[in-house]
Amino acid sequence: MKRSDKHYLLFVLATAVVFFQPLRALLGQALSYDEYSHILVIPAISAFFIYWIDRFRIFQKVEPGWKYAAPLLALAGGLFWFARSRSETVSDGYFSLQILAIALLWVAGFLGIYGAQPFRVAAFPLFFLLLMVPAPASWLAWIVFALQQGSADASYLLFRLSGVPVFRDGFYFTVPGLTVEVAEQCSGIRSSTALLILGLLMGQVFLRTFSRKVFLILATIPILIFKNAVRIVAITLLSAYVSMDFLRGPLHTSGGILFFLLGLAVLVPIIHLLERSERWQAGVRRTAEAPREAAAP
């Protein structure tokens, strides 16, 4: 292990000791609520990208950059002090600010120990750490409601396309012999978060242009709603026409992984098309530049 790596590891461990209380609360939140379970893997993914996938590009020139890191360190410290002085409740926005401050502190430590050039190359996995910041309860409730509403709308469309007689009353759907509710649990927040994170990572690995990465993330949102709607419609129709046991069976209670894979199956061709469009655009650019290079004296 290089000296700079040891220094950064010690820096992270020292901050973990200093901020042990909020980090312990964050760990408890991640272990207790499905909505926050993704937090457990965010630091590991970030470290994997930095020290395994891109380490040869990132660490070509290591030179301490504390003068660049100082403003970010001051921001992180001020942010933590402000949030801590306002509230220590885990579910409010001030706790989220505390975790944001800790994540920024780790980013600033990387900049100070490794320098500006590694920081620029490692910008994505470093700021990926911001996904470990838990959404405040009010924000999370709005996100869940938006997914719930979108899933209900898409489910109604799929019911109509299937030709099944259906009556809708808000989040309630009535098909022959059965009435179901699109509850908060039907928002699929856990699998939706996992698919969104996977879309971010796949965009970073396979795509080069920022505009296409943004397009991929935007395209992920309707895919989240679509796979939720397919799950709702499938379970409803199986329960109404095959067996009511499907309402309490594994497809309903733990079938999220199956429909996550469905969303992934829709996402992969989109990434492939975006990657092909990048190669085509690069080829057109090279073709356009070739005559100019040939004409140059």
PDB file of C-alpha atoms in Angstrom:
ATOM      1  CA  MET A   1       0.000   0.000   0.000  1.00  0.00           C
ATOM      2  CA  LYS A   2       1.358   3.393  -0.988  1.00  0.00           C
ATOM      3  CA  ARG A   3       1.952   6.109   1.591  1.00  0.00           C
ATOM      4  CA  SER A   4      -0.820   8.308   0.182  1.00  0.00           C
ATOM      5  CA  ASP A   5      -3.257   5.380   0.391  1.00  0.00           C
ATOM      6  CA  LYS A   6      -2.319   4.832   4.035  1.00  0.00           C
ATOM      7  CA  HIS A   7      -2.816   8.529   4.748  1.00  0.00           C
ATOM      8  CA  TYR A   8      -6.264   8.539   3.177  1.00  0.00           C
ATOM      9  CA  LEU A   9      -7.282   5.356   4.983  1.00  0.00           C
ATOM     10  CA  LEU A  10      -6.190   6.921   8.276  1.00  0.00           C
ATOM     11  CA  PHE A  11      -8.088  10.089   7.375  1.00  0.00           C
ATOM     12  CA  VAL A  12     -11.304   8.145   6.752  1.00  0.00           C
ATOM     13  CA  LEU A  13     -10.871   6.098   9.941  1.00  0.00           C
ATOM     14  CA  ALA A  14     -10.211   9.250  11.969  1.00  0.00           C
ATOM     15  CA  THR A  15     -13.350  10.938  10.638  1.00  0.00           C
ATOM     16  CA  ALA A  16     -15.311   7.751  11.330  1.00  0.00           C
ATOM     17  CA  VAL A  17     -14.207   7.956  14.969  1.00  0.00           C
ATOM     18  CA  VAL A  18     -14.937  11.683  15.262  1.00  0.00           C
ATOM     19  CA  PHE A  19     -18.353  11.326  13.608  1.00  0.00           C
ATOM     20  CA  PHE A  20     -19.130   7.921  15.072  1.00  0.00           C
ATOM     21  CA  GLN A  21     -22.550   8.923  16.426  1.00  0.00           C
ATOM     22  CA  PRO A  22     -24.139  10.132  13.160  1.00  0.00           C
ATOM     23  CA  LEU A  23     -22.521   7.314  11.192  1.00  0.00           C
ATOM     24  CA  ARG A  24     -23.893   4.764  13.652  1.00  0.00           C
ATOM     25  CA  ALA A  25     -27.343   6.344  13.298  1.00  0.00           C
ATOM     26  CA  LEU A  26     -26.978   6.173   9.505  1.00  0.00           C
ATOM     27  CA  LEU A  27     -26.057   2.486   9.696  1.00  0.00           C
ATOM     28  CA  GLY A  28     -29.096   1.806  11.891  1.00  0.00           C
ATOM     29  CA  GLN A  29     -31.323   3.636   9.427  1.00  0.00           C
ATOM     30  CA  ALA A  30     -29.940   1.628   6.494  1.00  0.00           C
ATOM     31  CA  LEU A  31     -30.412  -1.675   8.311  1.00  0.00           C
ATOM     32  CA  SER A  32     -33.933  -0.859   9.532  1.00  0.00           C
ATOM     33  CA  TYR A  33     -35.618   0.633   6.445  1.00  0.00           C
ATOM     34  CA  ASP A  34     -35.688  -0.724   2.896  1.00  0.00           C
ATOM     35  CA  GLU A  35     -35.792   2.825   1.547  1.00  0.00           C
ATOM     36  CA  TYR A  36     -32.260   3.421   2.858  1.00  0.00           C
ATOM     37  CA  SER A  37     -30.714  -0.030   2.397  1.00  0.00           C
ATOM     38  CA  HIS A  38     -28.706   1.119  -0.640  1.00  0.00           C
ATOM     39  CA  ILE A  39     -26.608   3.350   1.635  1.00  0.00           C
ATOM     40  CA  LEU A  40     -24.689   0.288   2.832  1.00  0.00           C
ATOM     41  CA  VAL A  41     -23.088  -0.334  -0.572  1.00  0.00           C
ATOM     42  CA  ILE A  42     -22.402   3.239  -1.740  1.00  0.00           C
ATOM     43  CA  PRO A  43     -18.957   3.699  -0.081  1.00  0.00           C
ATOM     44  CA  ALA A  44     -17.884   0.228  -1.250  1.00  0.00           C
ATOM     45  CA  ILE A  45     -18.896   0.969  -4.864  1.00  0.00           C
ATOM     46  CA  SER A  46     -17.100   4.312  -4.768  1.00  0.00           C
ATOM     47  CA  ALA A  47     -13.913   2.706  -3.417  1.00  0.00           C
ATOM     48  CA  PHE A  48     -14.156  -0.097  -6.006  1.00  0.00           C
ATOM     49  CA  PHE A  49     -14.307   2.409  -8.868  1.00  0.00           C
ATOM     50  CA  ILE A  50     -11.386   4.421  -7.536  1.00  0.00           C
ATOM     51  CA  TYR A  51      -8.964   1.729  -6.404  1.00  0.00           C
ATOM     52  CA  TRP A  52      -9.779  -1.085  -8.821  1.00  0.00           C
ATOM     53  CA  ILE A  53     -11.435   0.040 -12.063  1.00  0.00           C
ATOM     54  CA  ASP A  54      -9.777   3.442 -12.628  1.00  0.00           C
ATOM     55  CA  ARG A  55      -6.719   3.358 -10.373  1.00  0.00           C
ATOM     56  CA  PHE A  56      -4.197   3.528 -13.237  1.00  0.00           C
ATOM     57  CA  ARG A  57      -5.853   6.635 -14.695  1.00  0.00           C
ATOM     58  CA  ILE A  58      -6.507   8.297 -11.360  1.00  0.00           C
ATOM     59  CA  PHE A  59      -3.124   7.950  -9.659  1.00  0.00           C
ATOM     60  CA  GLN A  60      -0.760   8.851 -12.491  1.00  0.00           C
ATOM     61  CA  LYS A  61       0.302  12.050 -10.729  1.00  0.00           C
ATOM     62  CA  VAL A  62      -0.174  12.238  -6.962  1.00  0.00           C
ATOM     63  CA  GLU A  63       0.637  15.590  -5.392  1.00  0.00           C
ATOM     64  CA  PRO A  64      -0.965  16.920  -2.171  1.00  0.00           C
ATOM     65  CA  GLY A  65      -3.556  19.615  -2.827  1.00  0.00           C
ATOM     66  CA  TRP A  66      -4.571  20.869   0.601  1.00  0.00           C
ATOM     67  CA  LYS A  67      -4.781  24.450  -0.653  1.00  0.00           C
ATOM     68  CA  TYR A  68      -7.571  23.322  -2.986  1.00  0.00           C
ATOM     69  CA  ALA A  69      -9.199  21.152  -0.338  1.00  0.00           C
ATOM     70  CA  ALA A  70      -9.255  23.840   2.363  1.00  0.00           C
ATOM     71  CA  PRO A  71     -12.473  25.591   1.165  1.00  0.00           C
ATOM     72  CA  LEU A  72     -14.263  22.243   0.885  1.00  0.00           C
ATOM     73  CA  LEU A  73     -13.073  21.242   4.357  1.00  0.00           C
ATOM     74  CA  ALA A  74     -14.363  24.532   5.738  1.00  0.00           C
ATOM     75  CA  LEU A  75     -17.706  24.035   3.974  1.00  0.00           C
ATOM     76  CA  ALA A  76     -18.054  20.493   5.351  1.00  0.00           C
ATOM     77  CA  GLY A  77     -17.175  21.603   8.875  1.00  0.00           C
ATOM     78  CA  GLY A  78     -19.540  24.575   8.786  1.00  0.00           C
ATOM     79  CA  LEU A  79     -22.337  22.478   7.335  1.00  0.00           C
ATOM     80  CA  PHE A  80     -21.968  19.825  10.030  1.00  0.00           C
ATOM     81  CA  TRP A  81     -21.870  22.407  12.827  1.00  0.00           C
ATOM     82  CA  PHE A  82     -24.956  24.156  11.461  1.00  0.00           C
ATOM     83  CA  ALA A  83     -26.938  20.911  11.115  1.00  0.00           C
ATOM     84  CA  ARG A  84     -25.821  19.539  14.480  1.00  0.00           C
ATOM     85  CA  SER A  85     -26.752  22.737  16.293  1.00  0.00           C
ATOM     86  CA  ARG A  86     -30.259  22.724  14.807  1.00  0.00           C
ATOM     87  CA  SER A  87     -31.353  19.138  15.404  1.00  0.00           C
ATOM     88  CA  GLU A  88     -30.122  15.623  16.167  1.00  0.00           C
ATOM     89  CA  THR A  89     -33.247  13.835  14.930  1.00  0.00           C
ATOM     90  CA  VAL A  90     -32.410  11.110  12.409  1.00  0.00           C
ATOM     91  CA  SER A  91     -35.491  11.571  10.233  1.00  0.00           C
ATOM     92  CA  ASP A  92     -35.241  15.307   9.570  1.00  0.00           C
ATOM     93  CA  GLY A  93     -33.327  17.276   6.972  1.00  0.00           C
ATOM     94  CA  TYR A  94     -30.640  18.381   9.425  1.00  0.00           C
ATOM     95  CA  PHE A  95     -29.454  14.794   9.857  1.00  0.00           C
ATOM     96  CA  SER A  96     -29.181  14.542   6.079  1.00  0.00           C
ATOM     97  CA  LEU A  97     -27.015  17.671   6.144  1.00  0.00           C
ATOM     98  CA  GLN A  98     -24.749  16.032   8.728  1.00  0.00           C
ATOM     99  CA  ILE A  99     -24.183  13.019   6.466  1.00  0.00           C
ATOM    100  CA  LEU A 100     -23.680  15.338   3.483  1.00  0.00           C
ATOM    101  CA  ALA A 101     -20.977  17.138   5.467  1.00  0.00           C
ATOM    102  CA  ILE A 102     -19.218  13.834   6.238  1.00  0.00           C
ATOM    103  CA  ALA A 103     -19.345  12.781   2.563  1.00  0.00           C
ATOM    104  CA  LEU A 104     -17.906  16.165   1.524  1.00  0.00           C
ATOM    105  CA  LEU A 105     -15.215  15.753   4.163  1.00  0.00           C
ATOM    106  CA  TRP A 106     -14.134  12.452   2.580  1.00  0.00           C
ATOM    107  CA  VAL A 107     -14.117  14.102  -0.844  1.00  0.00           C
ATOM    108  CA  ALA A 108     -12.027  16.997   0.500  1.00  0.00           C
ATOM    109  CA  GLY A 109      -9.605  14.567   2.161  1.00  0.00           C
ATOM    110  CA  PHE A 110      -9.095  12.799  -1.163  1.00  0.00           C
ATOM    111  CA  LEU A 111      -8.384  16.121  -2.877  1.00  0.00           C
ATOM    112  CA  GLY A 112      -5.953  17.161  -0.148  1.00  0.00           C
ATOM    113  CA  ILE A 113      -4.007  13.895  -0.009  1.00  0.00           C
ATOM    114  CA  TYR A 114      -3.915  12.914  -3.699  1.00  0.00           C
ATOM    115  CA  GLY A 115      -4.153  16.304  -5.417  1.00  0.00           C
ATOM    116  CA  ALA A 116      -6.108  18.027  -8.171  1.00  0.00           C
ATOM    117  CA  GLN A 117      -5.340  15.679 -11.083  1.00  0.00           C
ATOM    118  CA  PRO A 118      -6.514  12.475  -9.341  1.00  0.00           C
ATOM    119  CA  PHE A 119      -9.510  14.410  -8.021  1.00  0.00           C
ATOM    120  CA  ARG A 120     -10.595  15.428 -11.535  1.00  0.00           C
ATOM    121  CA  VAL A 121     -10.310  11.880 -12.874  1.00  0.00           C
ATOM    122  CA  ALA A 122     -12.070  10.399  -9.831  1.00  0.00           C
ATOM    123  CA  ALA A 123     -14.861  13.002  -9.764  1.00  0.00           C
ATOM    124  CA  PHE A 124     -17.638  10.504 -10.524  1.00  0.00           C
ATOM    125  CA  PRO A 125     -16.904   7.895  -7.821  1.00  0.00           C
ATOM    126  CA  LEU A 126     -16.121  10.643  -5.305  1.00  0.00           C
ATOM    127  CA  PHE A 127     -19.385  12.490  -5.769  1.00  0.00           C
ATOM    128  CA  PHE A 128     -21.152   9.135  -6.038  1.00  0.00           C
ATOM    129  CA  LEU A 129     -20.650   9.170  -2.256  1.00  0.00           C
ATOM    130  CA  LEU A 130     -23.426  11.759  -2.076  1.00  0.00           C
ATOM    131  CA  LEU A 131     -25.888   8.903  -2.617  1.00  0.00           C
ATOM    132  CA  MET A 132     -25.146   7.813   0.947  1.00  0.00           C
ATOM    133  CA  VAL A 133     -26.952  10.948   2.135  1.00  0.00           C
ATOM    134  CA  PRO A 134     -30.419   9.809   3.291  1.00  0.00           C
ATOM    135  CA  ALA A 135     -33.367  11.682   1.870  1.00  0.00           C
ATOM    136  CA  PRO A 136     -35.340  13.509   4.592  1.00  0.00           C
ATOM    137  CA  ALA A 137     -38.597  11.804   5.525  1.00  0.00           C
ATOM    138  CA  SER A 138     -40.686  14.489   3.795  1.00  0.00           C
ATOM    139  CA  TRP A 139     -38.695  14.152   0.555  1.00  0.00           C
ATOM    140  CA  LEU A 140     -38.877  10.370   0.691  1.00  0.00           C
ATOM    141  CA  ALA A 141     -42.657  10.495   1.197  1.00  0.00           C
ATOM    142  CA  TRP A 142     -42.975  12.695  -1.911  1.00  0.00           C
ATOM    143  CA  ILE A 143     -40.775  10.329  -3.970  1.00  0.00           C
ATOM    144  CA  VAL A 144     -42.774   7.291  -2.850  1.00  0.00           C
ATOM    145  CA  PHE A 145     -46.048   9.061  -3.666  1.00  0.00           C
ATOM    146  CA  ALA A 146     -44.777  10.055  -7.124  1.00  0.00           C
ATOM    147  CA  LEU A 147     -43.768   6.442  -7.861  1.00  0.00           C
ATOM    148  CA  GLN A 148     -47.087   5.234  -6.456  1.00  0.00           C
ATOM    149  CA  GLN A 149     -49.047   7.651  -8.642  1.00  0.00           C
ATOM    150  CA  GLY A 150     -47.009   6.877 -11.747  1.00  0.00           C
ATOM    151  CA  SER A 151     -47.320   3.136 -11.146  1.00  0.00           C
ATOM    152  CA  ALA A 152     -51.092   3.450 -10.761  1.00  0.00           C
ATOM    153  CA  ASP A 153     -51.407   5.438 -13.997  1.00  0.00           C
ATOM    154  CA  ALA A 154     -49.236   2.980 -15.921  1.00  0.00           C
ATOM    155  CA  SER A 155     -51.108   0.021 -14.418  1.00  0.00           C
ATOM    156  CA  TYR A 156     -54.431   1.434 -15.575  1.00  0.00           C
ATOM    157  CA  LEU A 157     -53.028   1.814 -19.090  1.00  0.00           C
ATOM    158  CA  LEU A 158     -51.790  -1.800 -19.085  1.00  0.00           C
ATOM    159  CA  PHE A 159     -55.165  -3.038 -17.823  1.00  0.00           C
ATOM    160  CA  ARG A 160     -56.907  -1.211 -20.660  1.00  0.00           C
ATOM    161  CA  LEU A 161     -54.441  -2.535 -23.239  1.00  0.00           C
ATOM    162  CA  SER A 162     -54.958  -6.083 -21.964  1.00  0.00           C
ATOM    163  CA  GLY A 163     -58.709  -5.833 -22.585  1.00  0.00           C
ATOM    164  CA  VAL A 164     -59.565  -6.747 -18.993  1.00  0.00           C
ATOM    165  CA  PRO A 165     -62.613  -4.871 -17.638  1.00  0.00           C
ATOM    166  CA  VAL A 166     -61.305  -2.533 -14.955  1.00  0.00           C
ATOM    167  CA  PHE A 167     -62.694   0.253 -12.798  1.00  0.00           C
ATOM    168  CA  ARG A 168     -60.320   2.716 -11.194  1.00  0.00           C
ATOM    169  CA  ASP A 169     -60.941   4.839  -8.118  1.00  0.00           C
ATOM    170  CA  GLY A 170     -57.720   6.638  -7.247  1.00  0.00           C
ATOM    171  CA  PHE A 171     -55.273   3.967  -6.153  1.00  0.00           C
ATOM    172  CA  TYR A 172     -57.937   1.235  -6.169  1.00  0.00           C
ATOM    173  CA  PHE A 173     -58.529  -1.044  -9.145  1.00  0.00           C
ATOM    174  CA  THR A 174     -61.486  -3.383  -9.527  1.00  0.00           C
ATOM    175  CA  VAL A 175     -61.351  -6.263 -11.975  1.00  0.00           C
ATOM    176  CA  PRO A 176     -63.942  -9.076 -12.109  1.00  0.00           C
ATOM    177  CA  GLY A 177     -63.943 -10.701  -8.681  1.00  0.00           C
ATOM    178  CA  LEU A 178     -61.173  -8.641  -7.131  1.00  0.00           C
ATOM    179  CA  THR A 179     -60.331  -5.139  -5.859  1.00  0.00           C
ATOM    180  CA  VAL A 180     -56.686  -4.221  -5.232  1.00  0.00           C
ATOM    181  CA  GLU A 181     -54.942  -1.124  -3.929  1.00  0.00           C
ATOM    182  CA  VAL A 182     -51.721   0.323  -5.275  1.00  0.00           C
ATOM    183  CA  ALA A 183     -50.261   0.913  -1.812  1.00  0.00           C
ATOM    184  CA  GLU A 184     -47.032   2.670  -0.876  1.00  0.00           C
ATOM    185  CA  GLN A 185     -45.294  -0.702  -0.918  1.00  0.00           C
ATOM    186  CA  CYS A 186     -46.198  -0.998  -4.600  1.00  0.00           C
ATOM    187  CA  SER A 187     -43.982   1.989  -5.377  1.00  0.00           C
ATOM    188  CA  GLY A 188     -41.055  -0.456  -5.460  1.00  0.00           C
ATOM    189  CA  ILE A 189     -38.767   2.137  -3.900  1.00  0.00           C
ATOM    190  CA  ARG A 190     -36.016  -0.382  -3.074  1.00  0.00           C
ATOM    191  CA  SER A 191     -35.745  -1.988  -6.510  1.00  0.00           C
ATOM    192  CA  SER A 192     -36.277   1.412  -8.156  1.00  0.00           C
ATOM    193  CA  THR A 193     -33.349   2.871  -6.228  1.00  0.00           C
ATOM    194  CA  ALA A 194     -31.199  -0.134  -7.140  1.00  0.00           C
ATOM    195  CA  LEU A 195     -32.074   0.226 -10.836  1.00  0.00           C
ATOM    196  CA  LEU A 196     -31.364   3.967 -10.777  1.00  0.00           C
ATOM    197  CA  ILE A 197     -27.964   3.406  -9.158  1.00  0.00           C
ATOM    198  CA  LEU A 198     -27.163   0.657 -11.652  1.00  0.00           C
ATOM    199  CA  GLY A 199     -28.130   3.020 -14.490  1.00  0.00           C
ATOM    200  CA  LEU A 200     -25.694   5.612 -13.132  1.00  0.00           C
ATOM    201  CA  LEU A 201     -22.876   3.070 -12.952  1.00  0.00           C
ATOM    202  CA  MET A 202     -23.543   1.576 -16.389  1.00  0.00           C
ATOM    203  CA  GLY A 203     -23.702   5.041 -17.911  1.00  0.00           C
ATOM    204  CA  GLN A 204     -20.315   5.864 -16.391  1.00  0.00           C
ATOM    205  CA  VAL A 205     -18.750   2.618 -17.625  1.00  0.00           C
ATOM    206  CA  PHE A 206     -20.192   2.403 -21.140  1.00  0.00           C
ATOM    207  CA  LEU A 207     -20.908   6.000 -22.161  1.00  0.00           C
ATOM    208  CA  ARG A 208     -18.557   8.924 -22.681  1.00  0.00           C
ATOM    209  CA  THR A 209     -20.689  11.996 -23.404  1.00  0.00           C
ATOM    210  CA  PHE A 210     -22.414  13.812 -20.569  1.00  0.00           C
ATOM    211  CA  SER A 211     -25.611  14.394 -22.564  1.00  0.00           C
ATOM    212  CA  ARG A 212     -26.111  10.667 -23.158  1.00  0.00           C
ATOM    213  CA  LYS A 213     -25.456   9.873 -19.505  1.00  0.00           C
ATOM    214  CA  VAL A 214     -28.156  12.377 -18.538  1.00  0.00           C
ATOM    215  CA  PHE A 215     -30.518  10.904 -21.142  1.00  0.00           C
ATOM    216  CA  LEU A 216     -29.928   7.423 -19.700  1.00  0.00           C
ATOM    217  CA  ILE A 217     -30.836   8.561 -16.176  1.00  0.00           C
ATOM    218  CA  LEU A 218     -33.969  10.310 -17.448  1.00  0.00           C
ATOM    219  CA  ALA A 219     -34.907   7.190 -19.414  1.00  0.00           C
ATOM    220  CA  THR A 220     -34.561   5.112 -16.254  1.00  0.00           C
ATOM    221  CA  ILE A 221     -37.482   6.901 -14.574  1.00  0.00           C
ATOM    222  CA  PRO A 222     -40.248   5.640 -16.917  1.00  0.00           C
ATOM    223  CA  ILE A 223     -38.621   2.198 -16.792  1.00  0.00           C
ATOM    224  CA  LEU A 224     -39.002   2.215 -12.999  1.00  0.00           C
ATOM    225  CA  ILE A 225     -42.688   3.019 -13.347  1.00  0.00           C
ATOM    226  CA  PHE A 226     -43.175   0.458 -16.119  1.00  0.00           C
ATOM    227  CA  LYS A 227     -41.691  -2.456 -14.174  1.00  0.00           C
ATOM    228  CA  ASN A 228     -43.795  -1.504 -11.117  1.00  0.00           C
ATOM    229  CA  ALA A 229     -46.924  -1.448 -13.276  1.00  0.00           C
ATOM    230  CA  VAL A 230     -46.126  -4.843 -14.815  1.00  0.00           C
ATOM    231  CA  ARG A 231     -45.787  -6.278 -11.315  1.00  0.00           C
ATOM    232  CA  ILE A 232     -49.114  -4.808 -10.176  1.00  0.00           C
ATOM    233  CA  VAL A 233     -51.020  -5.966 -13.264  1.00  0.00           C
ATOM    234  CA  ALA A 234     -49.433  -9.434 -13.307  1.00  0.00           C
ATOM    235  CA  ILE A 235     -50.204 -10.139  -9.653  1.00  0.00           C
ATOM    236  CA  THR A 236     -53.737  -8.762  -9.991  1.00  0.00           C
ATOM    237  CA  LEU A 237     -54.587 -10.842 -13.061  1.00  0.00           C
ATOM    238  CA  LEU A 238     -52.998 -13.995 -11.655  1.00  0.00           C
ATOM    239  CA  SER A 239     -54.963 -13.527  -8.429  1.00  0.00           C
ATOM    240  CA  ALA A 240     -58.246 -12.841 -10.244  1.00  0.00           C
ATOM    241  CA  TYR A 241     -58.029 -15.561 -12.884  1.00  0.00           C
ATOM    242  CA  VAL A 242     -55.683 -18.250 -11.493  1.00  0.00           C
ATOM    243  CA  SER A 243     -55.501 -18.273  -7.699  1.00  0.00           C
ATOM    244  CA  MET A 244     -55.958 -15.800  -4.864  1.00  0.00           C
ATOM    245  CA  ASP A 245     -52.803 -17.260  -3.352  1.00  0.00           C
ATOM    246  CA  PHE A 246     -50.794 -14.950  -5.613  1.00  0.00           C
ATOM    247  CA  LEU A 247     -51.836 -12.021  -3.391  1.00  0.00           C
ATOM    248  CA  ARG A 248     -49.869 -13.572  -0.542  1.00  0.00           C
ATOM    249  CA  GLY A 249     -47.317 -15.597  -2.505  1.00  0.00           C
ATOM    250  CA  PRO A 250     -43.621 -14.982  -3.117  1.00  0.00           C
ATOM    251  CA  LEU A 251     -44.276 -13.101  -6.361  1.00  0.00           C
ATOM    252  CA  HIS A 252     -46.025 -10.426  -4.308  1.00  0.00           C
ATOM    253  CA  THR A 253     -43.960 -10.438  -1.134  1.00  0.00           C
ATOM    254  CA  SER A 254     -40.466 -10.979  -2.517  1.00  0.00           C
ATOM    255  CA  GLY A 255     -40.729 -10.810  -6.293  1.00  0.00           C
ATOM    256  CA  GLY A 256     -38.980  -7.465  -6.555  1.00  0.00           C
ATOM    257  CA  ILE A 257     -35.810  -9.029  -7.958  1.00  0.00           C
ATOM    258  CA  LEU A 258     -37.731 -10.564 -10.876  1.00  0.00           C
ATOM    259  CA  PHE A 259     -39.209  -7.232 -11.921  1.00  0.00           C
ATOM    260  CA  PHE A 260     -35.898  -5.497 -11.260  1.00  0.00           C
ATOM    261  CA  LEU A 261     -34.432  -7.833 -13.886  1.00  0.00           C
ATOM    262  CA  LEU A 262     -37.288  -6.869 -16.200  1.00  0.00           C
ATOM    263  CA  GLY A 263     -36.348  -3.205 -15.805  1.00  0.00           C
ATOM    264  CA  LEU A 264     -32.711  -4.072 -16.419  1.00  0.00           C
ATOM    265  CA  ALA A 265     -33.675  -5.975 -19.569  1.00  0.00           C
ATOM    266  CA  VAL A 266     -35.302  -2.782 -20.883  1.00  0.00           C
ATOM    267  CA  LEU A 267     -32.381  -0.589 -19.798  1.00  0.00           C
ATOM    268  CA  VAL A 268     -29.585  -2.592 -21.432  1.00  0.00           C
ATOM    269  CA  PRO A 269     -30.751  -2.099 -25.072  1.00  0.00           C
ATOM    270  CA  ILE A 270     -31.040   1.645 -24.435  1.00  0.00           C
ATOM    271  CA  ILE A 271     -27.431   1.736 -23.240  1.00  0.00           C
ATOM    272  CA  HIS A 272     -26.405  -0.265 -26.315  1.00  0.00           C
ATOM    273  CA  LEU A 273     -28.135   2.199 -28.652  1.00  0.00           C
ATOM    274  CA  LEU A 274     -26.568   5.183 -26.891  1.00  0.00           C
ATOM    275  CA  GLU A 275     -23.136   3.563 -27.102  1.00  0.00           C
ATOM    276  CA  ARG A 276     -23.600   2.890 -30.816  1.00  0.00           C
ATOM    277  CA  SER A 277     -24.687   6.486 -31.387  1.00  0.00           C
ATOM    278  CA  GLU A 278     -21.491   7.667 -29.682  1.00  0.00           C
ATOM    279  CA  ARG A 279     -19.366   5.480 -31.951  1.00  0.00           C
ATOM    280  CA  TRP A 280     -21.275   6.707 -35.012  1.00  0.00           C
ATOM    281  CA  GLN A 281     -20.838  10.339 -33.969  1.00  0.00           C
ATOM    282  CA  ALA A 282     -17.122   9.794 -33.356  1.00  0.00           C
ATOM    283  CA  GLY A 283     -16.772   8.185 -36.803  1.00  0.00           C
ATOM    284  CA  VAL A 284     -18.548  11.108 -38.486  1.00  0.00           C
ATOM    285  CA  ARG A 285     -16.266  13.549 -36.675  1.00  0.00           C
ATOM    286  CA  ARG A 286     -13.126  11.684 -37.748  1.00  0.00           C
ATOM    287  CA  THR A 287     -14.383  11.544 -41.354  1.00  0.00           C
ATOM    288  CA  ALA A 288     -15.039  15.286 -41.316  1.00  0.00           C
ATOM    289  CA  GLU A 289     -11.613  16.075 -39.858  1.00  0.00           C
ATOM    290  CA  ALA A 290      -9.643  13.831 -42.248  1.00  0.00           C
ATOM    291  CA  PRO A 291      -9.823  16.150 -45.330  1.00  0.00           C
ATOM    292  CA  ARG A 292      -8.681  19.112 -43.241  1.00  0.00           C
ATOM    293  CA  GLU A 293      -5.707  17.177 -41.917  1.00  0.00           C
ATOM    294  CA  ALA A 294      -4.807  16.000 -45.424  1.00  0.00           C
ATOM    295  CA  ALA A 295      -4.979  19.573 -46.742  1.00  0.00           C
ATOM    296  CA  ALA A 296      -2.770  20.951 -43.992  1.00  0.00           C
ATOM    297  CA  PRO A 297       0.782  21.825 -45.222  1.00  0.00           C
TER     298      PRO A 297
END
